[in-house]
PDB file of C-alpha atoms in Angstrom:
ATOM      1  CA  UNK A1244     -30.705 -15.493   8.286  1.00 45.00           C
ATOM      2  CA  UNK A1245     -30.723 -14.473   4.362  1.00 46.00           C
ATOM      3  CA  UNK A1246     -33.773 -12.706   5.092  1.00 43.00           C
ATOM      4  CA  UNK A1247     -32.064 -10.832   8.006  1.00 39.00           C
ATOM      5  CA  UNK A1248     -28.724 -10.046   6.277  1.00 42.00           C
ATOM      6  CA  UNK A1249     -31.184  -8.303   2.988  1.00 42.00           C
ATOM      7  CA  UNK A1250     -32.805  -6.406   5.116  1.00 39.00           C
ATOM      8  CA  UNK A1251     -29.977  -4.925   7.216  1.00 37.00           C
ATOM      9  CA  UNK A1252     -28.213  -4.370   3.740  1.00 40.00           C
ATOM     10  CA  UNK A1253     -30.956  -2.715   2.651  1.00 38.00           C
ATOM     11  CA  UNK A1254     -31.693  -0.793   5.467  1.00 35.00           C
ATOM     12  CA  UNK A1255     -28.069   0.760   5.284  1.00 38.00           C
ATOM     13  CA  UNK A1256     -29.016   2.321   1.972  1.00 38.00           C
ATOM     14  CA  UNK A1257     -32.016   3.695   2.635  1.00 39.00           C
ATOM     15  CA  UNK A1258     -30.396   5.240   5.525  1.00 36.00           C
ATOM     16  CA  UNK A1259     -26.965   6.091   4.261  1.00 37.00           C
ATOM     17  CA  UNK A1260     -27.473   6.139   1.134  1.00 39.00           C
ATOM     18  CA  UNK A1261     -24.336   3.911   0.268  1.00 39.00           C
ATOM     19  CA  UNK A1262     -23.314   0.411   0.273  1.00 40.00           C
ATOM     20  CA  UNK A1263     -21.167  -1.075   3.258  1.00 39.00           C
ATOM     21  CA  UNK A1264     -18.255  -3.669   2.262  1.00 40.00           C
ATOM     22  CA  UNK A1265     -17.882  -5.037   5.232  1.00 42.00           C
ATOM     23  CA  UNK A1266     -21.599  -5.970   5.601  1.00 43.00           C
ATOM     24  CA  UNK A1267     -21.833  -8.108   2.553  1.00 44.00           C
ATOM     25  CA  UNK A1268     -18.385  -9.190   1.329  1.00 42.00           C
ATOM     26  CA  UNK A1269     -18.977  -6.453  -2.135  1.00 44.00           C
ATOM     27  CA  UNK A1270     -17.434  -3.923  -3.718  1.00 44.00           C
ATOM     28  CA  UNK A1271     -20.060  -1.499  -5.535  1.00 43.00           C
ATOM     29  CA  UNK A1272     -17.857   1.227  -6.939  1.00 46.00           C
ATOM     30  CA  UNK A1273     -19.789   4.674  -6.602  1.00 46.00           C
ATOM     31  CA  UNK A1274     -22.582   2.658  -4.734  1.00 46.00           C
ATOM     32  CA  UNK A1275     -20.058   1.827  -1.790  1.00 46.00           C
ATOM     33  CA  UNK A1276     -19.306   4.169   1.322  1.00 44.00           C
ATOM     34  CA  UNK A1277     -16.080   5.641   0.745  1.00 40.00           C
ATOM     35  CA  UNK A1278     -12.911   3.847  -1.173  1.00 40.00           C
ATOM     36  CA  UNK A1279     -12.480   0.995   0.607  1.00 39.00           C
ATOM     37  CA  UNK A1280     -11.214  -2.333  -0.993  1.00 44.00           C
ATOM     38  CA  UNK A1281     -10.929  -5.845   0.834  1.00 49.00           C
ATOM     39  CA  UNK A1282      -7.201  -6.658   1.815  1.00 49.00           C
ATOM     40  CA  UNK A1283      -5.877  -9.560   3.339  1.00 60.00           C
ATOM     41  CA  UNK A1284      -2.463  -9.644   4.963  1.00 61.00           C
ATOM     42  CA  UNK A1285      -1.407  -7.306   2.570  1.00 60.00           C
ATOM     43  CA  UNK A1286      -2.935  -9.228  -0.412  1.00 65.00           C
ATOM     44  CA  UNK A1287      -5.942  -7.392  -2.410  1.00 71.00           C
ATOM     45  CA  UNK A1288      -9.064  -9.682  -2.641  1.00 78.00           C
ATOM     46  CA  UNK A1289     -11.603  -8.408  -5.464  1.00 78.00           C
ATOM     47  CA  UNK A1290     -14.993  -9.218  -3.561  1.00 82.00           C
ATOM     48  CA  UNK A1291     -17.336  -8.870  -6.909  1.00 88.00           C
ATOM     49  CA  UNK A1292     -16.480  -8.757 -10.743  1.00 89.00           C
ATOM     50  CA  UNK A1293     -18.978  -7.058 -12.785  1.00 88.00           C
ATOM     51  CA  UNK A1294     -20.556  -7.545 -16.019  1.00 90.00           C
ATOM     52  CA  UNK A1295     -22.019  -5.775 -18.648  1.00 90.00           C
ATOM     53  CA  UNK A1296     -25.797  -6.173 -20.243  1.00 91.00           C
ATOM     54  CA  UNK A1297     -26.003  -9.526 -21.267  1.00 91.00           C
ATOM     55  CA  UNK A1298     -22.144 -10.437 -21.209  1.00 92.00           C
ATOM     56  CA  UNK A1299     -20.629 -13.430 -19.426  1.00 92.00           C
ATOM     57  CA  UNK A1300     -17.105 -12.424 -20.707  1.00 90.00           C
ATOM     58  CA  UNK A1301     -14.224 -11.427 -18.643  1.00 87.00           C
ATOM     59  CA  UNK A1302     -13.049  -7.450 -19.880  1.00 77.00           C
ATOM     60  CA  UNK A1303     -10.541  -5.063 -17.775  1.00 73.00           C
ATOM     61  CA  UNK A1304     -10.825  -7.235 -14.548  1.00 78.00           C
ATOM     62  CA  UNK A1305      -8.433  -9.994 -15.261  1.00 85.00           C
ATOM     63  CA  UNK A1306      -5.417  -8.526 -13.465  1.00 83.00           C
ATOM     64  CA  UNK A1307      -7.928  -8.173  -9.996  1.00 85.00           C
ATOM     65  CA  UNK A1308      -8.519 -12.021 -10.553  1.00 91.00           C
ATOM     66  CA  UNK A1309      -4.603 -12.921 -10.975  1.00 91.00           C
ATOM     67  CA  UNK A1310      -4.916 -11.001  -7.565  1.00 88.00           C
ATOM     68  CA  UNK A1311      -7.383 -13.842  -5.983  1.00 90.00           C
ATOM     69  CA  UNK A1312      -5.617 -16.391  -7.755  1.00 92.00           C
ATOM     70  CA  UNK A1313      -2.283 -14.787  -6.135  1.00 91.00           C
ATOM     71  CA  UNK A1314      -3.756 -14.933  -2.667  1.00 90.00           C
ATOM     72  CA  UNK A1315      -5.327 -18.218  -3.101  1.00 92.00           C
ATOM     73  CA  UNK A1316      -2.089 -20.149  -4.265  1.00 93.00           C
ATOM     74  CA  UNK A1317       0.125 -18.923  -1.739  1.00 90.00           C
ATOM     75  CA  UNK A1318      -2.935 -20.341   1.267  1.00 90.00           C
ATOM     76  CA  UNK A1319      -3.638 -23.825  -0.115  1.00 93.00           C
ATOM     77  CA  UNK A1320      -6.143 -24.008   3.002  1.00 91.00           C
ATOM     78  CA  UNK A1321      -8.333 -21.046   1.204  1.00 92.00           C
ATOM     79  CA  UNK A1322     -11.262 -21.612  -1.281  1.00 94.00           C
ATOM     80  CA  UNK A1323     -13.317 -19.451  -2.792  1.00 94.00           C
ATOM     81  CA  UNK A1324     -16.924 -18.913  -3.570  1.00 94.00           C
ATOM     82  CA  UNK A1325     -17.761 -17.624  -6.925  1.00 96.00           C
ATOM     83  CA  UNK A1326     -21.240 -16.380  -7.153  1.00 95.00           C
ATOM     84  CA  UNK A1327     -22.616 -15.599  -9.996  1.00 95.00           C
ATOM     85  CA  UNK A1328     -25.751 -13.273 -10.642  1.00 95.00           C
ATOM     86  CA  UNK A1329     -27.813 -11.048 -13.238  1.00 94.00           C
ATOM     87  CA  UNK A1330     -29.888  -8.225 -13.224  1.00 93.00           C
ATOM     88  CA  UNK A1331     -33.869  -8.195 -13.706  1.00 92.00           C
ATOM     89  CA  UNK A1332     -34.205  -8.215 -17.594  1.00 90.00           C
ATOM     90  CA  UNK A1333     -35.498 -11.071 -19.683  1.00 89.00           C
ATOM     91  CA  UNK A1334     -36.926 -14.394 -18.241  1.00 95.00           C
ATOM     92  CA  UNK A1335     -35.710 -15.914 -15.138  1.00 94.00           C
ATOM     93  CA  UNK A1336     -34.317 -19.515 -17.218  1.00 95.00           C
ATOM     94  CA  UNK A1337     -32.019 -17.557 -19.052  1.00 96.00           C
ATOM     95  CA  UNK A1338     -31.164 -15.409 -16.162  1.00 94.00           C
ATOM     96  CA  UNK A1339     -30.173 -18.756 -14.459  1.00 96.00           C
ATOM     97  CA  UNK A1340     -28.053 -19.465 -17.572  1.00 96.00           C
ATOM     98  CA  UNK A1341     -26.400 -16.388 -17.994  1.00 96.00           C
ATOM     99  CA  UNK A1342     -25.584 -16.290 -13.937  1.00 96.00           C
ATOM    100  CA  UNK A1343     -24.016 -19.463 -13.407  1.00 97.00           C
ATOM    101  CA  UNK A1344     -21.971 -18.843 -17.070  1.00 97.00           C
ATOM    102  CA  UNK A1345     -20.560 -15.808 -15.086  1.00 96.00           C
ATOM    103  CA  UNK A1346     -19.843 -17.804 -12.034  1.00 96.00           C
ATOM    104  CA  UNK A1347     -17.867 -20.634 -14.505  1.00 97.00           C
ATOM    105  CA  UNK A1348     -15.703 -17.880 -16.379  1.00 96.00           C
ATOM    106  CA  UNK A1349     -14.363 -16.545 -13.287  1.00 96.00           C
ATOM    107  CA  UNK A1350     -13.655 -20.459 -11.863  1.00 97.00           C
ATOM    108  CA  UNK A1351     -12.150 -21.253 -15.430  1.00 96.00           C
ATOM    109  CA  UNK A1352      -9.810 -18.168 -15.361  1.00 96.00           C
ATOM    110  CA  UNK A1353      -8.889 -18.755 -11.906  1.00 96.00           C
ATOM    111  CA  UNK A1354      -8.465 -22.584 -12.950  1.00 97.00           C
ATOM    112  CA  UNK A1355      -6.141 -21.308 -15.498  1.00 96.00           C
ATOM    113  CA  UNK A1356      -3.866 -19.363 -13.517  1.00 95.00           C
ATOM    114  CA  UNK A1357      -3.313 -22.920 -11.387  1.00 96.00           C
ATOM    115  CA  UNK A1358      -5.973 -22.594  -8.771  1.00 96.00           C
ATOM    116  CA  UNK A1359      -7.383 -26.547  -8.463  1.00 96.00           C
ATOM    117  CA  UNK A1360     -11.011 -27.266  -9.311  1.00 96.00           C
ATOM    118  CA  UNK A1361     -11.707 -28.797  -6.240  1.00 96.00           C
ATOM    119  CA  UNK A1362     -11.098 -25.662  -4.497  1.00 96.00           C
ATOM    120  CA  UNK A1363     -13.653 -23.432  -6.039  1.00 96.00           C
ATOM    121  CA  UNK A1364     -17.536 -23.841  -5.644  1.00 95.00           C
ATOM    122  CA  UNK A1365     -19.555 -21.821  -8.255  1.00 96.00           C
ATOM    123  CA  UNK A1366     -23.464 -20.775  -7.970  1.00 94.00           C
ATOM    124  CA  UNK A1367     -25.585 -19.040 -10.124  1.00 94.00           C
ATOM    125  CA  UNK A1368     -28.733 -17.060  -8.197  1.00 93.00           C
ATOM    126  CA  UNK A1369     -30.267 -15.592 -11.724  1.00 93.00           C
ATOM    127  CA  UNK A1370     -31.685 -12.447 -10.918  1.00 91.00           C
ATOM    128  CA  UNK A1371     -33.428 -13.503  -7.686  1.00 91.00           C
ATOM    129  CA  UNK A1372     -30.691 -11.749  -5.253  1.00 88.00           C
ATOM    130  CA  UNK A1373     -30.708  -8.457  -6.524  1.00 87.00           C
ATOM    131  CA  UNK A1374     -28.737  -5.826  -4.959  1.00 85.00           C
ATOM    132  CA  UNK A1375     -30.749  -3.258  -5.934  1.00 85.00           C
ATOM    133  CA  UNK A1376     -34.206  -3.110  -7.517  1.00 87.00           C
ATOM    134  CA  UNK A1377     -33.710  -0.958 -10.605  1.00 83.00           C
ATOM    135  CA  UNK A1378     -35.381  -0.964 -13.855  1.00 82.00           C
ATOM    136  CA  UNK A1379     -32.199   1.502 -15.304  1.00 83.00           C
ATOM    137  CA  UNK A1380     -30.175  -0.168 -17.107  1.00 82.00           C
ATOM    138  CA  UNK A1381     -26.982   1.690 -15.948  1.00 83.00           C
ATOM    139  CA  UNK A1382     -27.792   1.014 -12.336  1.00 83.00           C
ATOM    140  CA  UNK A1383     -28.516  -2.549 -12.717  1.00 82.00           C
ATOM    141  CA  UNK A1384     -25.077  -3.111 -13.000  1.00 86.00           C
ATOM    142  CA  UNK A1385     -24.356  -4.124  -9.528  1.00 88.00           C
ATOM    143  CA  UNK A1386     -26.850  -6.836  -9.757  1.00 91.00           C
ATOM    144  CA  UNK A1387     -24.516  -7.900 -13.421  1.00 91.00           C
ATOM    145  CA  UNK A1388     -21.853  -9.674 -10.779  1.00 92.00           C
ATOM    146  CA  UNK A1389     -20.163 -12.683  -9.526  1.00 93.00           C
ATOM    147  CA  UNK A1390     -19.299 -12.043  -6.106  1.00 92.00           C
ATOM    148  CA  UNK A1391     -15.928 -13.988  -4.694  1.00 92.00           C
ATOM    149  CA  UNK A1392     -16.193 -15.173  -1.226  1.00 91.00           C
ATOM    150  CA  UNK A1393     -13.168 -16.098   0.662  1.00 89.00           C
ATOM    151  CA  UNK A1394     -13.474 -19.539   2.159  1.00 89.00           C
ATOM    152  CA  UNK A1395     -11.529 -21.367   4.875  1.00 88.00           C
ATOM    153  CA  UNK A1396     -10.417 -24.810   4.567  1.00 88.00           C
ATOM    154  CA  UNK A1397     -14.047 -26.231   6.216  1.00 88.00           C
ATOM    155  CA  UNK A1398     -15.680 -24.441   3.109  1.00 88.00           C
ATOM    156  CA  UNK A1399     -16.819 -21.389   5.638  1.00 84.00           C
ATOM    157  CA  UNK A1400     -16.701 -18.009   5.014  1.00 84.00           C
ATOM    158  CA  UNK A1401     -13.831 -16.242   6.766  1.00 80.00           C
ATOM    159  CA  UNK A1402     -13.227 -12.942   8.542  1.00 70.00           C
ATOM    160  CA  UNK A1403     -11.899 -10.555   6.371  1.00 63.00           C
ATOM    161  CA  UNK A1404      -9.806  -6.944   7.187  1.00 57.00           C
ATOM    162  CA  UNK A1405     -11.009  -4.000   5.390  1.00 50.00           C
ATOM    163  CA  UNK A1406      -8.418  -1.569   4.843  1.00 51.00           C
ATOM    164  CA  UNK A1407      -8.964   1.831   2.802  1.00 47.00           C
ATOM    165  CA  UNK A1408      -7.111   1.036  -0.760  1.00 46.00           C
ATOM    166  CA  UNK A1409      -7.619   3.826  -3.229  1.00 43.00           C
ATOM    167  CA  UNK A1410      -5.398   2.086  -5.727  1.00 44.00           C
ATOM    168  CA  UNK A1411      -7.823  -0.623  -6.031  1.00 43.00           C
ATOM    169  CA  UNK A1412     -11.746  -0.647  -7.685  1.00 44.00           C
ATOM    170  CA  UNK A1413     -13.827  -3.951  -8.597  1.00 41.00           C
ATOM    171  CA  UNK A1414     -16.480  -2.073  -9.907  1.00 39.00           C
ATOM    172  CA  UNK A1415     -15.235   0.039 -13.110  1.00 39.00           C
TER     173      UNK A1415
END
């Protein structure tokens, strides 16, 4: 099924040119097709924070997380998914590292704005799920991500409205 959902992702950039939202949960800034933002009864839900070279440190994105931590605390039956990843430079060990480190900043912020542990699961991939295979630098930065997926209370992912928000971008 992983196999299936790559290929149809990357399928619809080869032929559009562009990124869909809907089809993998993302936001990729200039990559994506058109402005459109995730938004849930109302509630903005940043789908991927990004990262630059070699940082695992939260930057301008903090006020999308209060967002998700918003969201999250008023639906006690949601969890989230936070999904760390890297780009293609250095070795794969400390790609590992440096993914799941990602993954655990964005849990520990959104611990610390009163989300429970218990209702977060974190995953680093390294650099083995890129989005795109790029060896520029500037490009690469949609694989420099954790992506948050909205989970019901069985730990599923669940079905999200897309609504064009201008307002909003995850990828800055």
């Amino acid at each position: 099924m992983k196999l299936l959902t790559t290929s149809l992702v990357l399928l619809s950039i080869g032929i559009s040119g562009c990124v869909s939202n809907q089809a993998i949960y993302a936001d990729y800034g200039d990559l994506a097709c058109g402005n459109t933002t995730t938004v849930i009864d109302g509630h903005y839900w940043p789908t991927v924070v990004n990262f630059d070279f070699d940082k695992k440190s939260l930057d301008v994105q903090q006020h999308a997380l209060d967002q998700a931590a918003q969201l999250l605390k008023a639906n006690p039956t949601l969890n989230v998914a936070v999904i760390g990843s890297a780009d293609n430079s250095g070795k794969a060990g400390y790609n590992d590292q440096l993914a799941k480190a990602r993954a655990n900043v964005v849990a520990n912020y959104l611990q610390r704005q009163g989300l429970a542990a218990h209702r977060i699961v974190t995953l680093g991939t390294g650099s083995r799920e890129p989005f795109i295979i790029s060896n520029n630098k500037t490009d690469n930065r949609v694989n420099r991500r954790t992506q948050l997926i909205l989970l019901g209370a069985d730990f599923n992912p669940v079905s999200m409205q897309y609504n064009s928000v201008a307002s909003h971008s995850s990828a800055q």
